[in-house]
Short mmCIF file of C-alpha atoms and ligand atoms in Angstrom, two decimals:
data_model
loop_
_atom_site.label_atom_id
_atom_site.label_comp_id
_atom_site.label_asym_id
_atom_site.label_seq_id
_atom_site.Cartn_x
_atom_site.Cartn_y
_atom_site.Cartn_z
CA MET Y 233 92.22 51.49 101.02
CA SER Y 234 95.21 53.80 100.80
CA ASP Y 235 96.88 55.03 97.67
CA THR Y 236 100.24 53.40 98.27
CA THR Y 237 102.48 51.20 96.22
CA THR Y 238 103.26 47.79 97.66
CA ALA Y 239 106.49 46.05 96.81
CA THR Y 240 104.95 44.65 93.67
CA ILE Y 241 101.88 46.42 92.45
CA ALA Y 242 100.38 49.91 92.36
CA ARG Y 243 97.20 50.54 94.33
CA LEU Y 244 94.97 53.15 92.73
CA SER Y 245 91.58 54.54 93.54
CA THR Y 246 89.25 56.33 91.15
CA ARG Y 247 88.51 58.74 94.01
CA ASP Y 248 92.04 60.17 93.89
CA ALA Y 249 92.60 63.41 92.03
CA ALA Y 250 95.68 62.01 90.29
CA PHE Y 251 93.93 58.78 89.26
CA HIS Y 252 93.59 59.50 85.55
CA GLN Y 253 97.16 60.68 85.25
CA ARG Y 254 98.44 57.55 86.97
CA LEU Y 255 96.28 55.30 84.83
CA ASP Y 256 97.51 57.03 81.66
CA ALA Y 257 101.09 56.41 82.75
CA LEU Y 258 100.31 52.72 83.26
CA LEU Y 259 98.61 52.37 79.92
CA ASP Y 260 101.37 54.11 78.02
CA TRP Y 261 103.56 51.64 76.21
CA GLU Y 262 106.30 53.34 74.19
CA GLY Y 263 106.61 50.29 72.03
CA VAL Y 264 106.91 50.92 68.33
CA SER Y 265 107.75 54.59 68.83
CA ASP Y 266 111.04 53.77 70.60
CA LYS Y 267 113.64 55.59 68.47
CA ALA Y 268 116.62 53.35 69.26
CA VAL Y 269 114.64 50.21 68.42
CA GLN Y 270 113.36 51.82 65.24
CA ALA Y 271 116.87 52.67 64.10
CA ARG Y 272 118.12 49.15 64.73
CA VAL Y 273 115.13 47.59 62.99
CA GLU Y 274 115.53 49.83 59.93
CA GLU Y 275 119.15 48.82 59.68
CA ILE Y 276 118.26 45.11 59.84
CA LEU Y 277 115.45 45.48 57.28
CA ALA Y 278 117.69 47.30 54.81
CA ASP Y 279 120.44 44.74 55.24
CA VAL Y 280 118.13 41.77 54.62
CA LYS Y 281 116.57 43.51 51.63
CA GLN Y 282 119.99 44.01 50.12
CA ARG Y 283 121.89 40.86 51.08
CA GLY Y 284 119.13 38.32 51.70
CA ASP Y 285 120.12 35.05 53.36
CA GLN Y 286 123.58 36.24 54.43
CA ALA Y 287 122.13 39.18 56.38
CA VAL Y 288 119.53 36.88 57.99
CA ILE Y 289 122.25 34.43 59.01
CA GLU Y 290 124.44 37.16 60.54
CA ALA Y 291 121.58 38.76 62.48
CA THR Y 292 120.43 35.36 63.73
CA ASN Y 293 123.94 34.44 64.87
CA ARG Y 294 124.19 37.75 66.66
CA PHE Y 295 120.80 37.99 68.37
CA ASP Y 296 120.08 34.32 68.98
CA ARG Y 297 123.69 33.43 69.82
CA LEU Y 298 124.17 30.87 67.04
CA SER Y 299 127.07 30.13 64.73
CA VAL Y 300 125.53 28.85 61.52
CA ASP Y 301 126.98 29.56 58.09
CA ALA Y 302 124.25 28.38 55.74
CA MET Y 303 120.52 28.95 55.55
CA GLU Y 304 119.83 25.20 55.39
CA GLN Y 305 120.86 25.11 59.03
CA LEU Y 306 117.97 27.47 59.78
CA CYS Y 307 115.36 25.53 57.86
CA LEU Y 308 113.40 22.56 59.21
CA THR Y 309 112.17 19.83 56.91
CA PRO Y 310 108.67 18.30 57.03
CA ASP Y 311 110.37 15.09 58.21
CA GLN Y 312 111.84 16.85 61.22
CA LEU Y 313 108.42 18.25 62.11
CA LYS Y 314 106.76 14.86 61.83
CA LYS Y 315 109.50 13.23 63.85
CA ALA Y 316 108.98 15.77 66.63
CA TYR Y 317 105.24 15.06 66.55
CA ASP Y 318 105.69 11.28 66.61
CA GLY Y 319 108.20 11.56 69.45
CA LEU Y 320 105.97 13.56 71.80
CA PRO Y 321 104.66 11.91 74.96
CA ALA Y 322 101.06 10.81 74.33
CA GLU Y 323 99.75 13.32 76.85
CA GLN Y 324 101.26 16.25 74.95
CA ARG Y 325 100.19 14.89 71.56
CA ASP Y 326 96.63 14.47 72.82
CA ALA Y 327 96.55 17.96 74.34
CA LEU Y 328 97.77 19.48 71.07
CA ALA Y 329 95.18 17.49 69.12
CA ILE Y 330 92.31 18.54 71.39
CA ALA Y 331 93.38 22.19 71.22
CA ALA Y 332 93.81 22.03 67.43
CA GLU Y 333 90.39 20.46 66.95
CA ARG Y 334 88.63 23.11 69.05
CA ILE Y 335 90.49 25.99 67.41
CA LYS Y 336 89.58 24.58 64.00
CA ARG Y 337 85.92 24.16 64.93
CA TYR Y 338 85.70 27.75 66.17
CA HIS Y 339 87.41 29.21 63.13
CA GLU Y 340 85.32 27.17 60.67
CA ARG Y 341 82.40 29.33 61.81
CA GLN Y 342 84.23 32.48 60.74
CA LYS Y 343 84.43 31.38 57.11
CA PRO Y 344 82.81 34.06 55.02
CA THR Y 345 80.98 33.02 51.89
CA SER Y 346 81.06 34.57 48.47
CA TRP Y 347 77.64 35.95 47.51
CA GLN Y 348 75.73 37.36 44.55
CA TYR Y 349 72.36 38.97 43.99
CA GLU Y 350 70.47 40.28 41.01
CA GLU Y 351 69.17 43.83 40.62
CA ALA Y 352 65.79 44.42 38.93
CA ASP Y 353 67.57 45.40 35.65
CA GLY Y 354 69.25 41.99 35.49
CA THR Y 355 72.66 43.18 36.69
CA VAL Y 356 74.35 40.65 38.93
CA LEU Y 357 76.42 42.03 41.79
CA GLY Y 358 78.48 40.10 44.27
CA GLN Y 359 81.52 39.56 46.36
CA LYS Y 360 84.14 36.88 45.80
CA VAL Y 361 86.28 35.73 48.70
CA THR Y 362 89.78 34.50 47.85
CA PRO Y 363 92.38 33.11 50.25
CA LEU Y 364 95.90 34.53 50.26
CA ASP Y 365 98.42 32.63 48.18
CA ARG Y 366 101.12 32.63 50.83
CA ALA Y 367 101.01 33.66 54.49
CA GLY Y 368 103.94 34.17 56.84
CA ILE Y 369 103.33 33.40 60.47
CA TYR Y 370 105.57 34.72 63.21
CA VAL Y 371 105.72 32.49 66.28
CA PRO Y 372 107.49 34.11 69.23
CA GLY Y 373 110.39 32.20 70.70
CA GLY Y 374 112.64 34.65 72.52
CA LYS Y 375 111.79 34.40 76.20
CA ALA Y 376 109.61 31.32 75.78
CA ALA Y 377 108.49 29.01 72.99
CA TYR Y 378 104.81 29.13 72.08
CA PRO Y 379 103.38 25.97 70.48
CA SER Y 380 99.90 27.37 71.09
CA SER Y 381 100.76 30.36 68.90
CA VAL Y 382 101.61 27.97 66.06
CA LEU Y 383 98.07 26.58 66.23
CA MET Y 384 96.45 30.00 66.65
CA ASN Y 385 98.20 31.37 63.56
CA ALA Y 386 98.30 28.39 61.24
CA ILE Y 387 94.84 26.89 61.77
CA PRO Y 388 92.83 29.95 60.69
CA ALA Y 389 95.17 30.25 57.68
CA HIS Y 390 94.36 26.67 56.76
CA VAL Y 391 90.65 27.10 57.30
CA ALA Y 392 90.81 30.19 55.07
CA GLY Y 393 92.34 28.07 52.29
CA VAL Y 394 95.81 29.69 52.17
CA ARG Y 395 97.95 27.79 49.67
CA GLU Y 396 101.27 27.99 51.46
CA ILE Y 397 102.14 28.75 55.09
CA VAL Y 398 105.67 29.84 55.96
CA MET Y 399 106.47 29.89 59.65
CA VAL Y 400 109.36 31.65 61.38
CA VAL Y 401 110.32 31.04 65.00
CA PRO Y 402 113.56 32.01 66.69
CA THR Y 403 115.52 29.37 68.57
CA PRO Y 404 117.83 31.26 70.92
CA ASP Y 405 121.04 29.30 71.58
CA GLY Y 406 119.84 26.78 69.03
CA VAL Y 407 117.32 25.17 71.35
CA LEU Y 408 114.51 23.58 69.34
CA ASN Y 409 111.17 23.08 71.06
CA ASP Y 410 109.59 19.78 70.05
CA LEU Y 411 106.10 20.97 70.89
CA VAL Y 412 106.50 23.92 68.53
CA LEU Y 413 107.70 21.62 65.75
CA ALA Y 414 104.94 19.11 66.45
CA ALA Y 415 102.31 21.86 66.40
CA ALA Y 416 103.66 23.01 63.01
CA HIS Y 417 103.26 19.46 61.72
CA LEU Y 418 99.75 19.14 63.12
CA ALA Y 419 98.67 22.53 61.75
CA GLY Y 420 100.00 21.77 58.25
CA VAL Y 421 102.72 24.43 58.04
CA ASP Y 422 104.66 24.13 54.76
CA TYR Y 423 108.04 25.69 55.69
CA VAL Y 424 109.66 26.43 59.04
CA PHE Y 425 112.67 28.74 59.40
CA THR Y 426 114.28 29.06 62.81
CA ILE Y 427 114.75 32.79 62.61
CA GLY Y 428 113.14 35.60 64.58
CA GLY Y 429 113.07 39.32 65.28
CA ALA Y 430 113.23 41.99 62.57
CA GLN Y 431 115.38 39.79 60.32
CA ALA Y 432 112.61 37.17 60.12
CA VAL Y 433 109.99 39.80 59.32
CA ALA Y 434 112.27 41.24 56.63
CA ALA Y 435 112.90 37.81 55.10
CA LEU Y 436 109.14 37.16 54.88
CA ALA Y 437 108.37 40.62 53.52
CA TYR Y 438 111.09 40.85 50.86
CA GLY Y 439 111.91 37.20 50.29
CA THR Y 440 115.50 35.94 50.24
CA GLN Y 441 117.34 33.26 48.27
CA SER Y 442 115.82 30.70 50.69
CA VAL Y 443 112.79 32.28 52.35
CA PRO Y 444 109.77 32.69 50.05
CA ARG Y 445 108.25 36.15 50.00
CA VAL Y 446 104.77 36.13 51.52
CA ASP Y 447 101.65 38.21 50.94
CA LYS Y 448 100.89 38.85 54.58
CA ILE Y 449 102.71 38.49 57.91
CA VAL Y 450 100.67 37.62 61.00
CA GLY Y 451 101.45 36.78 64.59
CA PRO Y 452 102.68 38.45 67.74
CA GLY Y 453 106.22 39.18 68.83
CA ASN Y 454 108.38 41.53 70.83
CA ILE Y 455 109.12 45.16 70.14
CA TYR Y 456 111.58 44.35 67.31
CA VAL Y 457 108.98 42.22 65.60
CA ALA Y 458 106.20 44.78 66.06
CA THR Y 459 108.41 47.63 64.82
CA ALA Y 460 109.51 45.63 61.79
CA LYS Y 461 105.93 44.67 60.92
CA ARG Y 462 104.90 48.28 61.01
CA ALA Y 463 107.82 49.23 58.75
CA VAL Y 464 107.12 46.61 56.06
CA PHE Y 465 103.37 47.21 56.01
CA GLY Y 466 102.40 48.29 52.52
CA GLN Y 467 104.88 46.04 50.75
CA VAL Y 468 103.18 43.19 52.52
CA GLY Y 469 99.98 42.90 54.53
CA ILE Y 470 100.07 42.57 58.31
CA ASP Y 471 97.41 41.51 60.79
CA MET Y 472 98.06 44.07 63.54
CA ILE Y 473 100.84 45.62 65.60
CA ALA Y 474 100.67 43.50 68.74
CA GLY Y 475 102.27 44.87 71.90
CA PRO Y 476 102.98 43.03 75.13
CA SER Y 477 100.23 40.87 76.61
CA GLU Y 478 97.56 42.42 78.83
CA ILE Y 479 94.90 41.26 81.23
CA MET Y 480 92.18 43.23 82.96
CA VAL Y 481 90.11 41.46 85.59
CA VAL Y 482 86.91 42.93 86.96
CA SER Y 483 85.90 41.23 90.18
CA ASP Y 484 82.78 41.56 92.29
CA GLY Y 485 84.83 40.50 95.31
CA LYS Y 486 83.43 36.99 95.48
CA THR Y 487 86.14 35.17 93.54
CA ASP Y 488 88.97 33.43 95.42
CA PRO Y 489 91.78 36.03 95.61
CA ASP Y 490 94.36 33.35 94.78
CA TRP Y 491 92.57 32.64 91.49
CA ILE Y 492 92.66 36.31 90.58
CA ALA Y 493 96.31 36.73 91.57
CA MET Y 494 97.24 33.79 89.35
CA ASP Y 495 95.17 35.17 86.47
CA LEU Y 496 97.08 38.46 86.73
CA PHE Y 497 100.38 36.58 86.79
CA SER Y 498 99.34 34.56 83.74
CA GLN Y 499 99.91 37.59 81.54
CA ALA Y 500 102.57 39.28 83.68
CA GLU Y 501 104.85 36.26 83.28
CA HIS Y 502 104.97 36.77 79.48
CA ASP Y 503 106.99 39.96 79.47
CA GLU Y 504 108.40 42.68 81.73
CA ASP Y 505 106.19 45.10 79.79
CA ALA Y 506 103.01 43.01 80.10
CA GLN Y 507 100.07 44.70 81.77
CA ALA Y 508 97.91 43.25 84.56
CA ILE Y 509 95.06 45.26 86.06
CA LEU Y 510 92.40 44.30 88.58
CA VAL Y 511 89.36 46.51 89.10
CA SER Y 512 86.88 46.05 91.93
CA TRP Y 513 84.54 48.09 94.08
CA ASP Y 514 85.36 45.88 97.08
CA ALA Y 515 88.37 47.36 98.94
CA GLU Y 516 88.84 44.35 101.23
CA HIS Y 517 88.93 42.05 98.24
CA LEU Y 518 91.70 44.15 96.67
CA ASP Y 519 93.68 43.85 99.91
CA ALA Y 520 93.19 40.08 99.85
CA VAL Y 521 94.38 39.86 96.24
CA ALA Y 522 97.43 41.99 97.13
CA SER Y 523 98.29 39.45 99.86
CA SER Y 524 97.80 36.57 97.45
CA ILE Y 525 100.13 38.27 94.99
CA GLU Y 526 102.88 38.65 97.59
CA ARG Y 527 102.50 35.05 98.75
CA LEU Y 528 102.21 33.40 95.32
CA LEU Y 529 104.63 35.45 93.24
CA PRO Y 530 107.74 33.65 94.55
CA THR Y 531 106.24 30.30 93.50
CA LEU Y 532 106.46 31.17 89.78
CA GLU Y 533 109.23 29.88 87.57
CA ARG Y 534 109.29 33.21 85.76
CA GLU Y 535 108.98 35.21 88.96
CA PRO Y 536 111.46 37.95 87.93
CA ILE Y 537 109.58 38.70 84.72
CA ALA Y 538 106.17 38.64 86.42
CA ARG Y 539 107.41 40.84 89.28
CA ALA Y 540 108.92 43.36 86.87
CA SER Y 541 105.71 43.47 84.88
CA LEU Y 542 103.53 43.96 87.97
CA ASN Y 543 105.88 46.68 89.18
CA ARG Y 544 105.91 48.52 85.89
CA ARG Y 545 102.41 48.07 84.54
CA GLY Y 546 100.33 46.31 87.19
CA ALA Y 547 97.55 47.93 89.24
CA LEU Y 548 94.83 47.09 91.72
CA ILE Y 549 92.15 49.69 91.18
CA LEU Y 550 89.35 50.55 93.58
CA CYS Y 551 86.35 51.91 91.71
CA ARG Y 552 83.01 53.15 93.02
CA ASP Y 553 80.64 50.71 91.38
CA GLN Y 554 79.87 48.52 88.40
CA ALA Y 555 79.17 51.50 86.12
CA GLU Y 556 82.63 52.92 86.80
CA ALA Y 557 84.18 49.50 86.11
CA VAL Y 558 82.46 49.44 82.72
CA GLU Y 559 83.78 52.94 81.95
CA MET Y 560 87.27 51.74 82.73
CA ILE Y 561 86.94 48.66 80.52
CA ASN Y 562 85.92 50.79 77.56
CA ARG Y 563 88.70 53.28 78.22
CA ILE Y 564 91.43 50.64 78.57
CA ALA Y 565 90.08 48.39 75.77
CA PRO Y 566 92.08 45.45 77.15
CA GLU Y 567 93.44 42.58 75.13
CA HIS Y 568 91.88 40.13 77.62
CA LEU Y 569 89.01 40.98 79.92
CA GLU Y 570 87.94 38.61 82.68
CA LEU Y 571 84.49 39.31 84.10
CA SER Y 572 84.88 37.58 87.43
CA VAL Y 573 81.34 38.42 88.50
CA ALA Y 574 78.13 36.59 89.26
CA GLU Y 575 76.22 37.51 86.11
CA PRO Y 576 78.70 38.32 83.37
CA GLY Y 577 76.01 38.15 80.70
CA ALA Y 578 74.41 41.26 82.15
CA TRP Y 579 77.59 43.25 81.41
CA LEU Y 580 78.04 42.31 77.77
CA ASP Y 581 75.85 44.95 76.14
CA ASP Y 582 77.79 47.74 77.84
CA ILE Y 583 81.25 46.48 76.88
CA ARG Y 584 82.33 48.03 73.62
CA HIS Y 585 86.08 47.49 73.56
CA ALA Y 586 87.94 44.29 74.51
CA GLY Y 587 89.93 41.75 72.47
CA ALA Y 588 88.47 38.70 74.20
CA ILE Y 589 85.93 38.56 77.02
CA PHE Y 590 86.17 35.74 79.54
CA MET Y 591 82.85 35.29 81.23
CA GLY Y 592 82.49 34.29 84.87
CA ARG Y 593 84.78 33.08 87.64
CA HIS Y 594 85.57 29.75 86.05
CA THR Y 595 86.74 31.11 82.72
CA SER Y 596 90.38 31.85 83.25
CA GLU Y 597 92.20 33.65 80.48
CA ALA Y 598 94.72 30.81 80.33
CA LEU Y 599 92.05 28.51 78.87
CA GLY Y 600 91.66 30.91 75.99
CA ASP Y 601 95.43 31.06 75.49
CA TYR Y 602 95.59 27.35 74.76
CA CYS Y 603 92.50 25.47 73.93
CA ALA Y 604 89.05 27.03 74.38
CA GLY Y 605 88.82 27.65 70.62
CA PRO Y 606 88.92 31.41 69.92
CA ASN Y 607 92.19 32.95 68.78
CA HIS Y 608 94.76 34.15 71.30
CA VAL Y 609 96.35 36.65 68.91
CA LEU Y 610 94.44 39.74 69.98
CA PRO Y 611 94.61 43.51 69.72
CA THR Y 612 96.67 45.12 72.50
CA SER Y 613 97.51 48.66 73.70
CA GLY Y 614 93.95 49.91 73.35
CA THR Y 615 93.66 48.87 69.70
CA ALA Y 616 90.62 46.74 70.50
CA ARG Y 617 88.83 50.06 69.88
CA PHE Y 618 89.27 49.42 66.17
CA SER Y 619 90.59 45.93 65.58
CA SER Y 620 89.65 42.31 66.15
CA PRO Y 621 91.17 38.95 67.08
CA LEU Y 622 93.23 37.19 64.41
CA GLY Y 623 90.80 35.15 62.34
CA VAL Y 624 90.01 33.46 59.07
CA TYR Y 625 89.15 36.90 57.61
CA ASP Y 626 92.80 37.95 58.04
CA PHE Y 627 93.85 35.31 55.54
CA GLN Y 628 91.35 36.19 52.86
CA LYS Y 629 90.51 39.14 50.70
CA ARG Y 630 87.43 40.14 48.78
CA SER Y 631 86.86 41.12 45.17
CA SER Y 632 83.65 42.73 44.03
CA ILE Y 633 81.77 41.28 41.08
CA ILE Y 634 79.71 43.38 38.63
CA HIS Y 635 77.98 41.76 35.66
CA CYS Y 636 75.70 44.15 33.79
CA SER Y 637 72.87 43.03 31.60
CA PRO Y 638 72.35 45.17 28.44
CA GLU Y 639 69.39 46.80 30.17
CA GLY Y 640 71.39 47.38 33.36
CA ALA Y 641 74.31 48.90 31.42
CA SER Y 642 71.90 51.20 29.63
CA GLU Y 643 70.22 52.44 32.81
CA LEU Y 644 73.43 52.75 34.81
CA GLY Y 645 75.12 54.42 31.84
CA LYS Y 646 72.74 57.36 32.12
CA VAL Y 647 73.54 57.86 35.80
CA ALA Y 648 77.29 57.37 35.35
CA SER Y 649 77.34 59.80 32.43
CA VAL Y 650 75.82 62.60 34.50
CA LEU Y 651 78.22 62.01 37.39
CA ALA Y 652 81.27 61.68 35.12
CA ARG Y 653 80.50 64.90 33.30
CA GLY Y 654 80.17 66.57 36.70
CA GLU Y 655 83.77 65.48 37.33
CA TYR Y 656 84.85 66.64 33.83
CA LEU Y 657 85.96 63.08 33.00
CA THR Y 658 84.86 62.82 29.38
CA ALA Y 659 86.22 59.34 28.68
CA HIS Y 660 84.36 57.97 31.67
CA ALA Y 661 81.15 59.60 30.48
CA ARG Y 662 81.48 58.42 26.87
CA SER Y 663 82.47 54.90 27.89
CA ALA Y 664 79.21 54.71 29.86
CA GLU Y 665 77.17 56.45 27.12
CA TYR Y 666 78.25 53.97 24.39
CA ARG Y 667 76.23 51.37 26.23
CA ILE Y 668 73.01 53.40 26.52
CA ARG Y 669 70.34 51.91 24.25
CA ASN Y 670 68.68 54.02 21.54
CA ARG Y 671 70.92 57.04 22.22
N1 LIG A 43 99.46 38.37 71.55
C1 LIG A 43 99.80 37.09 71.52
O1 LIG A 43 99.07 36.27 71.02
C2 LIG A 43 101.08 36.64 72.12
C3 LIG A 43 101.38 35.28 72.23
C4 LIG A 43 102.60 34.92 72.73
C5 LIG A 43 103.52 35.92 73.09
N2 LIG A 43 103.16 37.21 72.98
C6 LIG A 43 104.09 38.29 73.25
O2 LIG A 43 105.12 38.16 72.27
C7 LIG A 43 106.33 38.65 72.81
C8 LIG A 43 107.40 37.59 72.61
O3 LIG A 43 108.66 38.20 72.78
P1 LIG A 43 110.00 37.39 72.87
O4 LIG A 43 111.11 38.37 73.03
O5 LIG A 43 109.84 36.32 73.88
O6 LIG A 43 110.12 36.62 71.50
P2 LIG A 43 110.20 37.12 69.99
O7 LIG A 43 110.26 35.90 69.16
O8 LIG A 43 109.13 38.08 69.69
O9 LIG A 43 111.58 37.89 69.86
C9 LIG A 43 112.83 37.28 69.90
C10 LIG A 43 113.72 37.88 68.84
O10 LIG A 43 113.91 39.26 69.09
C11 LIG A 43 115.13 39.67 68.52
N3 LIG A 43 115.89 40.50 69.46
C12 LIG A 43 116.01 40.30 70.80
N4 LIG A 43 116.81 41.25 71.31
C13 LIG A 43 117.21 42.04 70.28
C14 LIG A 43 118.05 43.16 70.18
N5 LIG A 43 118.64 43.71 71.25
N6 LIG A 43 118.22 43.74 68.96
C15 LIG A 43 117.60 43.23 67.85
N7 LIG A 43 116.82 42.13 67.90
C16 LIG A 43 116.62 41.56 69.10
C17 LIG A 43 115.93 38.43 68.24
O11 LIG A 43 116.08 38.30 66.85
C18 LIG A 43 115.10 37.29 68.79
O12 LIG A 43 115.14 36.19 67.92
C19 LIG A 43 106.04 38.96 74.28
O13 LIG A 43 105.84 40.36 74.38
C20 LIG A 43 104.74 38.25 74.59
O14 LIG A 43 103.95 38.90 75.53
C21 LIG A 43 101.99 37.59 72.48
N1 LIG A 44 98.51 35.28 76.37
C1 LIG A 44 99.17 35.28 75.06
C2 LIG A 44 98.45 36.29 74.20
O1 LIG A 44 98.49 37.54 74.71
C3 LIG A 44 99.10 33.96 74.39
C4 LIG A 44 99.79 32.83 75.05
C5 LIG A 44 100.51 31.82 74.49
N2 LIG A 44 100.90 31.00 75.47
C6 LIG A 44 100.45 31.42 76.58
N3 LIG A 44 99.78 32.56 76.35
ZN1 LIG A 45 99.29 33.97 77.86
#
């Protein structure tokens, strides 16, 4: 296979001297370090912090091409959500219900429990898990509306026991998506504001006259959303900084090339900056997938976005063998990894970094996006090295519990006193010493 670039996708080989340089260029996503975006986002955040609703309204009119003059026009009532749900065709209502049920079942298993144990001296130690009071969920709505993201964000929040869920979703040109509204109803969202971008993140982080301030903001979004989340972190919790969607497929050459081409498109069609990479040690298979890509790309509704994404950040990579494929997985740490191989289970132990792992030829990433059960909000841009899928744990926090018995306080007091005096902290030492028996 030659190292050429077809009309749509780069062809790389690990045997080429420039391979690592070219891969680095593909993996590099400027994202939240883009200076112009940062400046614009900072301006929007400061404006919303200062002027509240009015700043949100003006930014929404500008970026989503609306002409509203009051925040009520950007707020949906529970009745509107229910009406959207009731009005859905049965097929869509059923699909949402099945997806919601499976997502709920999966996330129920993530529920951590509070625990306690007793030391020999009678001291009880433990950990208490408490849900957040109020969570803000960002549902993307710029290039496409994402009802599935409503479920993926709101259901774990519910399972965690969050008291109030505030959802924001932009509606460019004022177009409401009934499935999004219906999903919000089904998932038990308390408030929905039809706002997006940095202004929505600011409203959730600082609160406005109409938008309640939340404790944590979760959910994916574009570069403005990601940049804003990073900027407000500290005043409010965030789940992660999610970049554009990514897929990495590893194929043993035995999967239908059309299936693989479509799996690559499934993430490429999200965003011009999405990343789609296929790795295989079978050169003929890569050629076949390249042909499938050329033939099938024009059949997509979002062909221009998918083509741009494949051009910018797509690659078909020829590697030497399975071991080299594993190396590449751990280096790229993809958001989604498809193991399109005969025995995916045999690979698992060696894979250290991936947001979600789709096992075997029949497990397309798209099933995970909608309804398999696990969360589709996943770490991107290599951050799977240190972070995890959105989950129930993102909507809870832990407090430690310490309950000393008189005997425990006496014994621990001796230890604490020595350590405190070593730090020259007299009050610490004496506070501990007061509780030592028979001093
Ligand atoms: N990881 C996931 O789970 C997941 C799920 C769905 C989508 N995604 C990703 O989320 C992203 C969605 O992006 P999107 O754009 O479609 O929707 P979005 O809702 O994230 O962004 C739309 C908003 O961006 C703001 N905006 C647009 N242009 C602007 C400008 N020039 N200046 C200031 N603000 C501007 C507007 O306020 C608009 O409302 C995609 O990258 C997609 O891949 C990720
Ligand atoms: N693939 C996206 C996460 O990266 C999630 C999604 C929603 N709808 C379709 N796909
Ligand atoms: Zn997707």
